XYZ file of C-alpha atoms in Angstrom:
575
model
C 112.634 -45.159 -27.821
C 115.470 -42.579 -28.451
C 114.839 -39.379 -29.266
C 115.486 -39.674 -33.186
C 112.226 -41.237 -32.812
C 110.517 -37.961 -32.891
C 111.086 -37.053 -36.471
C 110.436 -40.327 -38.279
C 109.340 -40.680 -41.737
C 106.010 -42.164 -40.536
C 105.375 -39.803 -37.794
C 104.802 -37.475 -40.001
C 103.443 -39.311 -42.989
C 100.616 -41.237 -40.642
C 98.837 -38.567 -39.383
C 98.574 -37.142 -42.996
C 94.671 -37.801 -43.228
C 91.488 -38.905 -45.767
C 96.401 -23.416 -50.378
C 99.223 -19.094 -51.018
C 99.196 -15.281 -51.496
C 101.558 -12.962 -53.216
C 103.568 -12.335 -49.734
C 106.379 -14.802 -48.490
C 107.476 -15.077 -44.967
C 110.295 -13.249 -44.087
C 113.276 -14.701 -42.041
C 114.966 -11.604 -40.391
C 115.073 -12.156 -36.806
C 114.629 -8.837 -34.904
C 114.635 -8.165 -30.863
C 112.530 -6.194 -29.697
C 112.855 -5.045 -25.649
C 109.610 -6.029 -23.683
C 108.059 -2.470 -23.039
C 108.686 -0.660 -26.181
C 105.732 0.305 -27.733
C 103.825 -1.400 -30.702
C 104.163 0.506 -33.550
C 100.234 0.217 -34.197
C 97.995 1.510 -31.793
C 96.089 -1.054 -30.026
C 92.579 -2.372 -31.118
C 89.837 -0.949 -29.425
C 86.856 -2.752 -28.819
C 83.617 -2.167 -30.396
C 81.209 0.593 -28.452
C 78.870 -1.645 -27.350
C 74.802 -0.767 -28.321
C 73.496 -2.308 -25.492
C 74.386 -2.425 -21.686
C 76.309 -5.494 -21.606
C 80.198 -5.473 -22.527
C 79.219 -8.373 -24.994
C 77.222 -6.654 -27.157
C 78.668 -4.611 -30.224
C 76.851 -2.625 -33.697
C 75.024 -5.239 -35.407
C 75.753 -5.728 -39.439
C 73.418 -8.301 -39.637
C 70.518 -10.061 -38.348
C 71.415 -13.852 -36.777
C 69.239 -16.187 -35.196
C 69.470 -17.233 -31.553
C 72.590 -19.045 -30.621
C 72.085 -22.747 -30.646
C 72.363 -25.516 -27.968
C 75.950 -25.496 -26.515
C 76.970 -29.095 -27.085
C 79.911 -30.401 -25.448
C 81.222 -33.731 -24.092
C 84.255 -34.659 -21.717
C 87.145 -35.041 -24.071
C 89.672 -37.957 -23.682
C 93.402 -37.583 -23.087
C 94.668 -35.603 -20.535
C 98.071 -34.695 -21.566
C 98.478 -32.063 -24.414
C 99.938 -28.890 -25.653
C 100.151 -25.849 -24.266
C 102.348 -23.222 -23.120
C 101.236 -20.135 -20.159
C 103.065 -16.962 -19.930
C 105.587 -14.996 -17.433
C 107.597 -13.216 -19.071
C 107.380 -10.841 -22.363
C 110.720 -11.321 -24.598
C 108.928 -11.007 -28.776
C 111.168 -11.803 -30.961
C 109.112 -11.060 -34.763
C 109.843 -11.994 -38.355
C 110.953 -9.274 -40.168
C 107.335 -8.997 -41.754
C 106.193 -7.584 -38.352
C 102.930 -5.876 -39.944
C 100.687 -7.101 -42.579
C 100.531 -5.127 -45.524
C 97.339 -4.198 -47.283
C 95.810 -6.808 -49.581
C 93.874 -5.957 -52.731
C 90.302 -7.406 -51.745
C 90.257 -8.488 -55.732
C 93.541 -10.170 -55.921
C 93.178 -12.958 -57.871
C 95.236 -15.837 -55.964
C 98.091 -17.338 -57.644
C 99.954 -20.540 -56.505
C 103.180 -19.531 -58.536
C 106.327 -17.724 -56.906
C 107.989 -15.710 -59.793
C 111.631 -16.482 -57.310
C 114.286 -18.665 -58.272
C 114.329 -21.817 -56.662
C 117.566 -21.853 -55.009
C 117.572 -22.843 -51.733
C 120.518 -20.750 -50.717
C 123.181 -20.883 -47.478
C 120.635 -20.426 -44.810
C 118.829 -23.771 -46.456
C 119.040 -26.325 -43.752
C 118.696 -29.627 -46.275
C 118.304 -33.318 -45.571
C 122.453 -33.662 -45.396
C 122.713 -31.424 -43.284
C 120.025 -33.051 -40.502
C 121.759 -36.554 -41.042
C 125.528 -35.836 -40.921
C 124.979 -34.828 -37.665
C 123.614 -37.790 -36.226
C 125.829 -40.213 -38.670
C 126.497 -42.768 -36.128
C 122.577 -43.297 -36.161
C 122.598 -44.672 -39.990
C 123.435 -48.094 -41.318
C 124.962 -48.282 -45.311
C 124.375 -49.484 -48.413
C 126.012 -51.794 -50.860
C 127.420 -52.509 -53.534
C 126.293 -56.335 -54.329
C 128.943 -56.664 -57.093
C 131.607 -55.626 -54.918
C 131.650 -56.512 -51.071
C 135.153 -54.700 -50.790
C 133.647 -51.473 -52.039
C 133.456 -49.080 -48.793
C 132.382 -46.081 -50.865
C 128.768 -46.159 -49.399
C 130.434 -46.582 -45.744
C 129.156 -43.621 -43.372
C 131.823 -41.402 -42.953
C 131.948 -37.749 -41.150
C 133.013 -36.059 -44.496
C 133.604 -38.437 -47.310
C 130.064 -40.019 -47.435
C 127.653 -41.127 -50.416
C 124.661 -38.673 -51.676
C 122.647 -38.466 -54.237
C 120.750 -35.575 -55.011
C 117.137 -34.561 -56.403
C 116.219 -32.038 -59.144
C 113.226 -29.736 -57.235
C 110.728 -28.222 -59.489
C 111.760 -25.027 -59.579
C 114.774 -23.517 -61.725
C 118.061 -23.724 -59.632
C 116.336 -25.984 -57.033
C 118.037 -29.264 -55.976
C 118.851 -31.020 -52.519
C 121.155 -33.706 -51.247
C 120.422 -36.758 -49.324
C 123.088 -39.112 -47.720
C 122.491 -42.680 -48.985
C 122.365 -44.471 -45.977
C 119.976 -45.338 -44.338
C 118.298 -45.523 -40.598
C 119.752 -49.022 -38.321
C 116.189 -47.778 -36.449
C 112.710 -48.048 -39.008
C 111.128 -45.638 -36.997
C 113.569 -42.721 -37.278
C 114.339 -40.599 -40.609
C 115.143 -42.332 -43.553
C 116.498 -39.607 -45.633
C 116.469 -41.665 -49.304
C 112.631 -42.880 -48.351
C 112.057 -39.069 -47.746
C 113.929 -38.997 -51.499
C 111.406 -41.088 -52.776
C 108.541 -39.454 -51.590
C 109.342 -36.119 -52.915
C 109.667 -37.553 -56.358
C 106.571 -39.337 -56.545
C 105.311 -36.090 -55.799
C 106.788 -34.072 -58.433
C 105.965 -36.902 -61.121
C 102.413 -37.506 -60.656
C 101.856 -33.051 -59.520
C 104.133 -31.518 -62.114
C 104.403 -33.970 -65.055
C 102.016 -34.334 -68.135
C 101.087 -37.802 -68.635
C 103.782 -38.162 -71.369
C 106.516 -36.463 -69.491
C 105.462 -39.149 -66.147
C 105.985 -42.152 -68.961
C 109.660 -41.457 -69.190
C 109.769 -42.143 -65.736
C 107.026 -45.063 -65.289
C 104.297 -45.852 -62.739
C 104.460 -44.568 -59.123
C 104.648 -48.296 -57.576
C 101.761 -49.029 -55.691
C 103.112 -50.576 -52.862
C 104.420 -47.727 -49.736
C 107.983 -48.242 -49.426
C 107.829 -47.673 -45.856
C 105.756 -50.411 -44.825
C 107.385 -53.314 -47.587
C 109.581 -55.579 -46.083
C 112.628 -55.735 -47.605
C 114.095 -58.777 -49.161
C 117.373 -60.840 -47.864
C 120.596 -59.161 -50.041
C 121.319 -61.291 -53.104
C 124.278 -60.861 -55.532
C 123.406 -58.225 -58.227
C 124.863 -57.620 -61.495
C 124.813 -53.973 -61.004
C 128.526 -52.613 -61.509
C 130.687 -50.658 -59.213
C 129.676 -46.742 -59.321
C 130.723 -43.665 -57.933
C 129.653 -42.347 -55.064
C 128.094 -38.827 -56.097
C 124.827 -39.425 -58.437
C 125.388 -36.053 -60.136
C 127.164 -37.999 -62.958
C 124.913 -37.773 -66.400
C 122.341 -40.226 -67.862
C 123.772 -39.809 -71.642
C 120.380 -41.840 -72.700
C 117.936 -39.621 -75.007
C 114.768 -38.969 -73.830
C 113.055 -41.148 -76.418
C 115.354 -44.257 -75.303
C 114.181 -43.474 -71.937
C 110.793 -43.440 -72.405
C 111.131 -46.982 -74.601
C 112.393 -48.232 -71.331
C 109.943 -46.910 -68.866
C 107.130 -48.895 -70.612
C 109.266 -52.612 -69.567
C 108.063 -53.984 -66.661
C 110.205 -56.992 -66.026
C 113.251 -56.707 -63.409
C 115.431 -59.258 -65.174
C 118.423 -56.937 -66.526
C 119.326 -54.824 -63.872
C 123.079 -54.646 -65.189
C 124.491 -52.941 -68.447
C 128.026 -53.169 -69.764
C 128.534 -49.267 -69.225
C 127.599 -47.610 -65.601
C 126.256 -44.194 -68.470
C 124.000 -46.648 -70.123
C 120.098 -46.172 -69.262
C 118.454 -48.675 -66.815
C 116.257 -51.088 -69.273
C 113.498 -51.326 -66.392
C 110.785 -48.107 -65.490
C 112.921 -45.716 -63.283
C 110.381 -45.431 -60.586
C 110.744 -48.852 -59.985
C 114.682 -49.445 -60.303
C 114.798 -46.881 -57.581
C 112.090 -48.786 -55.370
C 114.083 -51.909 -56.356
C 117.153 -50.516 -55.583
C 116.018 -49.112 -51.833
C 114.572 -52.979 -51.404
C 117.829 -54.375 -51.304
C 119.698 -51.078 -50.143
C 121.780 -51.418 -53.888
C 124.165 -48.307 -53.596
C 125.428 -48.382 -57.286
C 121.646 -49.259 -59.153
C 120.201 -45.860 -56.643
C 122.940 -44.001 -58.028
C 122.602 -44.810 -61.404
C 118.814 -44.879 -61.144
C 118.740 -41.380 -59.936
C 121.543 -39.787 -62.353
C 118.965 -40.695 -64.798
C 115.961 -39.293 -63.311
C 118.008 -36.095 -62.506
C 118.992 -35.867 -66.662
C 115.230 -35.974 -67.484
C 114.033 -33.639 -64.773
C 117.063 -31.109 -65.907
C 115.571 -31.735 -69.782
C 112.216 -30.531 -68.504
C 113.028 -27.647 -66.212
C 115.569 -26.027 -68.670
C 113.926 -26.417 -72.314
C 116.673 -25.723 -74.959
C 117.075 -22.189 -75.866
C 115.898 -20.520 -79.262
C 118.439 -19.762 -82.088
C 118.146 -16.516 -81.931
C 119.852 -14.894 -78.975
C 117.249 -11.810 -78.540
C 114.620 -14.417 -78.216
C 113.080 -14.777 -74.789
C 114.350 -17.569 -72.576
C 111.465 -20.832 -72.990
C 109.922 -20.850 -69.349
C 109.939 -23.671 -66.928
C 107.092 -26.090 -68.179
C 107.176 -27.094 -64.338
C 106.330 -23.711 -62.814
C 103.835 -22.770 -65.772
C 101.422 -26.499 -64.130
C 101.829 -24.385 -60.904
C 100.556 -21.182 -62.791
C 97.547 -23.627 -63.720
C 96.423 -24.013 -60.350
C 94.668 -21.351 -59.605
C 91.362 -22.433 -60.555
C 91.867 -25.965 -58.283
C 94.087 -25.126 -55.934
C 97.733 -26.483 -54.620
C 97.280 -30.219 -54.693
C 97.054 -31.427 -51.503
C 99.899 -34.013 -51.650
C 101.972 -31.041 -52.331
C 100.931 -29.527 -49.339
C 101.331 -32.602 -47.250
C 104.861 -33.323 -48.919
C 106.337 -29.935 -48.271
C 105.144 -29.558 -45.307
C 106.589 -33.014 -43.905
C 110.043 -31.944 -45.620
C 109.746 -28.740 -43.608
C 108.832 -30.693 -40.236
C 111.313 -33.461 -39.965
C 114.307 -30.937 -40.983
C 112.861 -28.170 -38.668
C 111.576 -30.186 -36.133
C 113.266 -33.302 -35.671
C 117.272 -32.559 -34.694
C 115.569 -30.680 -31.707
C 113.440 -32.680 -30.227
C 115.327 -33.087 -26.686
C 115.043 -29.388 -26.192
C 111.388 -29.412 -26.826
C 110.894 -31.864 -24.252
C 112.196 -29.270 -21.271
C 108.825 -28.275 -19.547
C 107.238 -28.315 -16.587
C 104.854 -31.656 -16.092
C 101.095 -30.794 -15.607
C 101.521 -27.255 -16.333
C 100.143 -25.338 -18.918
C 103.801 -25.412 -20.415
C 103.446 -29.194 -21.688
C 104.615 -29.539 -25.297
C 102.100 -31.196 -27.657
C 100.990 -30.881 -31.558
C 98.121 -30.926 -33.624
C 98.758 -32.914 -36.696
C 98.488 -31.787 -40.125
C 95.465 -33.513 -41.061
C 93.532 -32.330 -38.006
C 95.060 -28.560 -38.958
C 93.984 -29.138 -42.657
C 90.701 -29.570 -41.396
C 90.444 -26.853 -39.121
C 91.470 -24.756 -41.832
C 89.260 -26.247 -44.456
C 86.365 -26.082 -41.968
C 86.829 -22.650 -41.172
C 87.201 -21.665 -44.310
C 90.257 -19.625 -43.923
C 91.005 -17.967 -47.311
C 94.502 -15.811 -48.680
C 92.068 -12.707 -47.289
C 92.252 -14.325 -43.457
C 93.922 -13.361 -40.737
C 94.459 -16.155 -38.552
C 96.322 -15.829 -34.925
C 97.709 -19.179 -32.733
C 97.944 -18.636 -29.118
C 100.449 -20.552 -28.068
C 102.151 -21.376 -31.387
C 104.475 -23.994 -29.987
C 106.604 -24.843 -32.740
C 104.439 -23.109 -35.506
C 103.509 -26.050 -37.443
C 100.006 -24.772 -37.432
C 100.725 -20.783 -38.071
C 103.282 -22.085 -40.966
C 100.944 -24.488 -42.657
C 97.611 -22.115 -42.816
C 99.856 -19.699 -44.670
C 101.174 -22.313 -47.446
C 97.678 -23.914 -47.610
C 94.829 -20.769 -48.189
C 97.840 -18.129 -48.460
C 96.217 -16.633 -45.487
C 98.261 -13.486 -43.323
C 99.174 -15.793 -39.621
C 100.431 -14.849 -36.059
C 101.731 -17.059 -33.755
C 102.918 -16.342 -30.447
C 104.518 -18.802 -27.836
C 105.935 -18.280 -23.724
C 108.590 -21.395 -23.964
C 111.951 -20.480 -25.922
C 112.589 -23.653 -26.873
C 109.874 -24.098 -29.045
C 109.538 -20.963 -30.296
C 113.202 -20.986 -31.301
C 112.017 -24.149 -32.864
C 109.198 -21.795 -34.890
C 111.779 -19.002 -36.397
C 113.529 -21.762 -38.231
C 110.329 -23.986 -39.220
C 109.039 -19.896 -40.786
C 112.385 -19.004 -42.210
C 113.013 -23.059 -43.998
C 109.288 -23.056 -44.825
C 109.988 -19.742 -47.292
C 113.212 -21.906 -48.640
C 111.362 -24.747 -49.368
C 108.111 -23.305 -51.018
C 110.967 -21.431 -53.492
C 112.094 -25.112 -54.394
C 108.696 -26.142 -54.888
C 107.969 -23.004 -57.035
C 105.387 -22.390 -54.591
C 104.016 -18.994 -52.937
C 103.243 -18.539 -49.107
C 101.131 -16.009 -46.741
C 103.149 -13.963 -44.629
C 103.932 -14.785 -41.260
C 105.310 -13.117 -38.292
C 105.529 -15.109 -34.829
C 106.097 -13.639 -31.141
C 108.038 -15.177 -28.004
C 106.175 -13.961 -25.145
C 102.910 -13.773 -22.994
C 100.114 -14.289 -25.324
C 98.163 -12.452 -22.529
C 100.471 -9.147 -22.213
C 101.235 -8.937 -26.010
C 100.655 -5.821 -27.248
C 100.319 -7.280 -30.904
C 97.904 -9.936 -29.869
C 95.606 -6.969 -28.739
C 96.200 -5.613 -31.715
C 95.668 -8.062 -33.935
C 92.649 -10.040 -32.132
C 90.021 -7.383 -33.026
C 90.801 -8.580 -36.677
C 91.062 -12.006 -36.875
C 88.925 -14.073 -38.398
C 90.068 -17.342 -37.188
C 91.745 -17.719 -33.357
C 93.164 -21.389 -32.236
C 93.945 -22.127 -28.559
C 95.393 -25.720 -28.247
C 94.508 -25.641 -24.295
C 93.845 -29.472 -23.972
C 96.130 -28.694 -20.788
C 95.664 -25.361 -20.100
C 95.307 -24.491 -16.469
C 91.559 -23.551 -15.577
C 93.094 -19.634 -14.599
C 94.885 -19.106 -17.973
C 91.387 -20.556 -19.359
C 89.864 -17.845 -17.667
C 92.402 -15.032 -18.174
C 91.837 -15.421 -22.156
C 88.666 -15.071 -22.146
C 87.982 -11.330 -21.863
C 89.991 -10.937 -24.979
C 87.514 -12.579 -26.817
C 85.353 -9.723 -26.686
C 87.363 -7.349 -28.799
C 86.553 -10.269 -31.707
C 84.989 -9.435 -34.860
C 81.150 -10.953 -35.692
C 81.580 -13.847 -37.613
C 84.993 -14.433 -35.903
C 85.785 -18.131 -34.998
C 87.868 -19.365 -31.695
C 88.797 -23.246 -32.422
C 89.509 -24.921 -29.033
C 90.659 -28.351 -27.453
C 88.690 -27.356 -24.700
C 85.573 -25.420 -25.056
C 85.053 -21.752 -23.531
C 81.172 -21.888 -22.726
C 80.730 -21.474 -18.915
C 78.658 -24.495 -18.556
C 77.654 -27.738 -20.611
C 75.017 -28.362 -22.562
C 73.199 -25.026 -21.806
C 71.177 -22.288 -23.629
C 71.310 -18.433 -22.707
C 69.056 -17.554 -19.940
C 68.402 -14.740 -17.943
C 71.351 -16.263 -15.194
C 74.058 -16.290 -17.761
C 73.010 -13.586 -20.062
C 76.095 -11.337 -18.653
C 78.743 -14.226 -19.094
C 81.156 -13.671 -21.943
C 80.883 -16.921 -23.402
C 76.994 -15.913 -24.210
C 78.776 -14.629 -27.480
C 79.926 -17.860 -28.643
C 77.376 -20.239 -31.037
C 79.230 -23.427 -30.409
C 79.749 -26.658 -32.290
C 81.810 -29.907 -30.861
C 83.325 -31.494 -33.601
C 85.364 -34.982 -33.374
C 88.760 -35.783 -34.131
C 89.783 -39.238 -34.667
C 93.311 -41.209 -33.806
C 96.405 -40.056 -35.051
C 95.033 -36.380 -34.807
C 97.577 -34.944 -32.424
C 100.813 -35.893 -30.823
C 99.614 -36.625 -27.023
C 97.972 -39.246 -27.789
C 96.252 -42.341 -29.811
C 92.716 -41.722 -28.887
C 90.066 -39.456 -30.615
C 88.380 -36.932 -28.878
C 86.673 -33.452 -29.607
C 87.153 -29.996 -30.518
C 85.293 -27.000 -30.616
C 84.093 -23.851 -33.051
C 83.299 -20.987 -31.251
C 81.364 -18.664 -33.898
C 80.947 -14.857 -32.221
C 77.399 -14.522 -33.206
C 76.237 -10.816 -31.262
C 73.159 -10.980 -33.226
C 71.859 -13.997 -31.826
C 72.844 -12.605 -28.691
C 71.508 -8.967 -28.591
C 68.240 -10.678 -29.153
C 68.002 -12.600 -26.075
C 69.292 -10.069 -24.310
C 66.769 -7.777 -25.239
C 64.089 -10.197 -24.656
C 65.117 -10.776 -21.156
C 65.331 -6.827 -20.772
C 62.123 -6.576 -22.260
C 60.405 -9.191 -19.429
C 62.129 -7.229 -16.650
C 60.784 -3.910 -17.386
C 57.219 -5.574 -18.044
C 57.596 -6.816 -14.619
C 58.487 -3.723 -13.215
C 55.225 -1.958 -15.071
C 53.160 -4.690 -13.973
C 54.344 -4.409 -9.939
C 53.536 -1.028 -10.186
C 50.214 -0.855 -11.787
C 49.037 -3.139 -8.336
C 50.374 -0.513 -6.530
């Protein structure tokens, strides 16, 4: 398959399986040389209250660590990246600021939505690769070549985001490949979204049921003549239909009259589905008008008319004020999943080839953990907006990005290859764009290219994490072992999530033997993942939770201290 492959629709949206702080990420790109100095001074590790190097002050008392469980894993090829070189390159938020421990977390930015120049949108990813996309028609007119592709002159339409000043254009064409991105299904999508997240039920009536059936996976029907009338090409001309009209018409549920005498007049069938209808049979002129309409209501909501009297206050967004309510429930998780699919396929996508430069069987090869197997990492370790949470060997930063939008959590990343950690300054810097569309606050972030094991701000940093992933499915068995040692400047409590697990041998308690290894530390659980989970691969397999539980540890250490010196006394006494 070609490489547009990469950043389908359904890549995405199929491994979606079965959330922000006060702090956005910064997009500043700064250079920093290789041996200046952090501006922190490094972590220090723990003194220890015991002999062994793995022991530090105990806060609390923890049983004995449990029965390392572990199990070959399947799939051989994965993700990874090594180190040789040291070249960081940090978003501008290069230190985390103090939090208020008592900071109450709310969902809702108090930015305007506009995305702004730097905002790489869904016309921009597809007029690049126009020779890729197929049109649509217009049934009532086969000489009509306004929805042609065309370098410059093209058709769009455009969507009304939640936020105030937020809005984003998508060339109607669509994809001669199913598989790659289909930037009006991607339309779709993020419209459900925003009707069934940020609509009351009466507001959602004007624009009728979600349809039921995924657009993605209906076939569509042959063409047939249509009554629907020539129309522009831009859909930014007005609905002049009243709100009250509108909602009369949302609650018909035939698709007989498709056609009116005026190309203003309102679409006598529920919006929702005119546009489904309309994407069926790839009907240029009944999207158009379909979404000109949607676009007037969505403007009607988002800007409430203003008060009589000019010193009044300006009537807030009802949109933003349902994000404002979630602070009790959290960001809905289709939100989550929507934005952060937006964010991959534009971020991700145009660079696939680039991505795919590594060295075979090294601990370079390129791989991903989806977003439902990160959502549950993150739900499982119950990373929170007061979390610090580090990646080693980021990749592309889908991980790092998406525990900041989801728990509002502070996140690191750092990553050896350029290519993909090119690929993670823009995924950090459009994430920030897009939450401000979405009305939507994010942790910070602040990524690193370089050697996760000479970083100076990985030192730094690792002594207070709470949360550490290493996606070393295909690490080497020496960069295994080099990472190691840093464990022990982790925090108790502090959890390493693996692809491969750290304990020096399987299925194994702590005994006198091992006692001195520094994976005695570790209280480990194997947990499964299931197909679709990450990129290398259809096939399940396992990863593990590595809890730092000293406690458990200083215990047995002492009791096998305790039996040498009674063997000592007890030698002697014969004597």
């Amino acid at each position: 398959s070609s490489d547009l492959a990469f950043f389908s629709s359904s890549k995405v949206s199929n491994s979606v399986a079965s959330t922000s702080s006060n702090v956005v990420v910064t997009t500043r790109v700064a250079r920093r040389p290789a041996n200046q100095q952090s501006r922190s001074a490094p972590a220090t590790r723990a003194p220890s209250s015991s002999s062994s190097p793995l022991s530090s002050p105990l806060t609390s008392d923890h049983s004995p660590p449990r029965k390392r469980k572990t199990q070959t894993v399947g799939s051989s090829s994965a993700l990874p990246r090594d180190a040789k070189q040291q070249v960081s390159f940090d978003i501008a938020v290069s230190r985390f600021r103090h939090r208020d421990p008592y900071h109450t977390k709310e969902w809702c930015t108090d930015e305007d939505g506009a995305p702004g120049k730097r905002h790489l949108s869904s016309e921009m990813v597809v007029k690049r690769l126009m020779k890729s996309y197929k049109n649509f028609k217009n049934h009532d007119d086969p000489s009509d070549r306004s929805f042609q592709p065309h370098p410059t002159n093209y058709p769009f339409a455009e969507l009304e985001y939640p936020n105030t000043g937020a809005s984003e254009r998508f060339i109607l064409l669509a994809p001669k490949d199913k598989d790659h991105y289909g930037p009006i299904m991607d339309l779709e999508r993020s419209l459900h979204c925003i009707v069934e997240n940020y609509l009351t039920p009466p507001q959602q009536a004007l624009f009728g049921p979600i349809p039921s059936d995924a657009l993605s996976e209906a076939a569509s029907p042959p063409p047939s003549p249509s009554p629907s009338p020539p129309h522009s090409r831009s859909s930014t001309s007005s609905g002049s239909s009243s709100l009250t009209s509108l909602s009369d018409s949302s609650t018909l549920s035939s698709l007989t009259s498709l056609s009116t005498s005026s190309t203003n007049s309102p679409i006598r069938v529920p919006l929702l589905r005119a546009v489904q209808r309309a994407i069926h049979r790839q009907d240029g002129p009944l999207f158009l008008r379909a979404i000109a309409q949607i676009n007037s209501i969505l403007r009607s909501l988002k800007y409430p008319p203003l008060p009589p009297d000019l010193f009044a206050p300006v009537p807030p967004n009802p949109l933003m004020q349902v994000v404002e309510g979630w602070s009790e429930k959290g960001m809905p998780k289709k939100v989550l999943m929507r934005i952060i699919e937006e964010n991959y396929q534009r971020s991700v996508g145009p660079n696939v080839h680039s991505l795919k430069q590594y060295e075979a069987f090294s601990s370079t090869v390129y791989g991903e953990l989806m977003p439902s197997l990160a959502h549950e990492i993150i739900q499982v370790t119950k990373l929170n907006e007061e979390s610090l949470f580090l990646d080693l060997g980021s990749g592309v930063g889908n991980v790092v990005v998406q525990a900041s939008l989801q728990t509002g959590c502070r996140s690191f990343g750092v990553e050896l290859m350029p290519a993909p950690a090119k690929v993670a300054r823009q995924m950090a810097e459009q994430l920030k764009v897009r939450c401000r569309m979405w009305g939507i606050r994010m942790g910070e972030v602040e990524l690193e290219e370089g050697n996760m094991l000479t970083s100076k701000r990985v030192d730094e940093l690792i002594a207070k994490a709470d949360v550490v992933l290493v996606d070393n499915k295909v690490f080497e068995e020496s960069l295994n072992e080099a990472l190691r040692p840093k464990f022990l400047d982790l925090k108790e409590g502090a959890i390493v999530v693996s692809l491969k697990p750290f304990v020096s041998s399987l299925n194994a308690r702590v005994t006198e033997r091992n006692v001195d290894d520094i994976s005695a530390i570790f209280d480990v659980t194997e947990r499964p993942y299931h197909s679709g989970s990450v990129s290398w691969g259809n096939n399940g397999g396992s990863y593990y939770i590595h809890r730092v539980d000293r406690g458990g540890y200083a215990k047995i250490r002492e009791k096998f201290e305790n039996s040498r010196v009674g063997g000592r006394s007890t030698r002697g006494s014969r004597r």
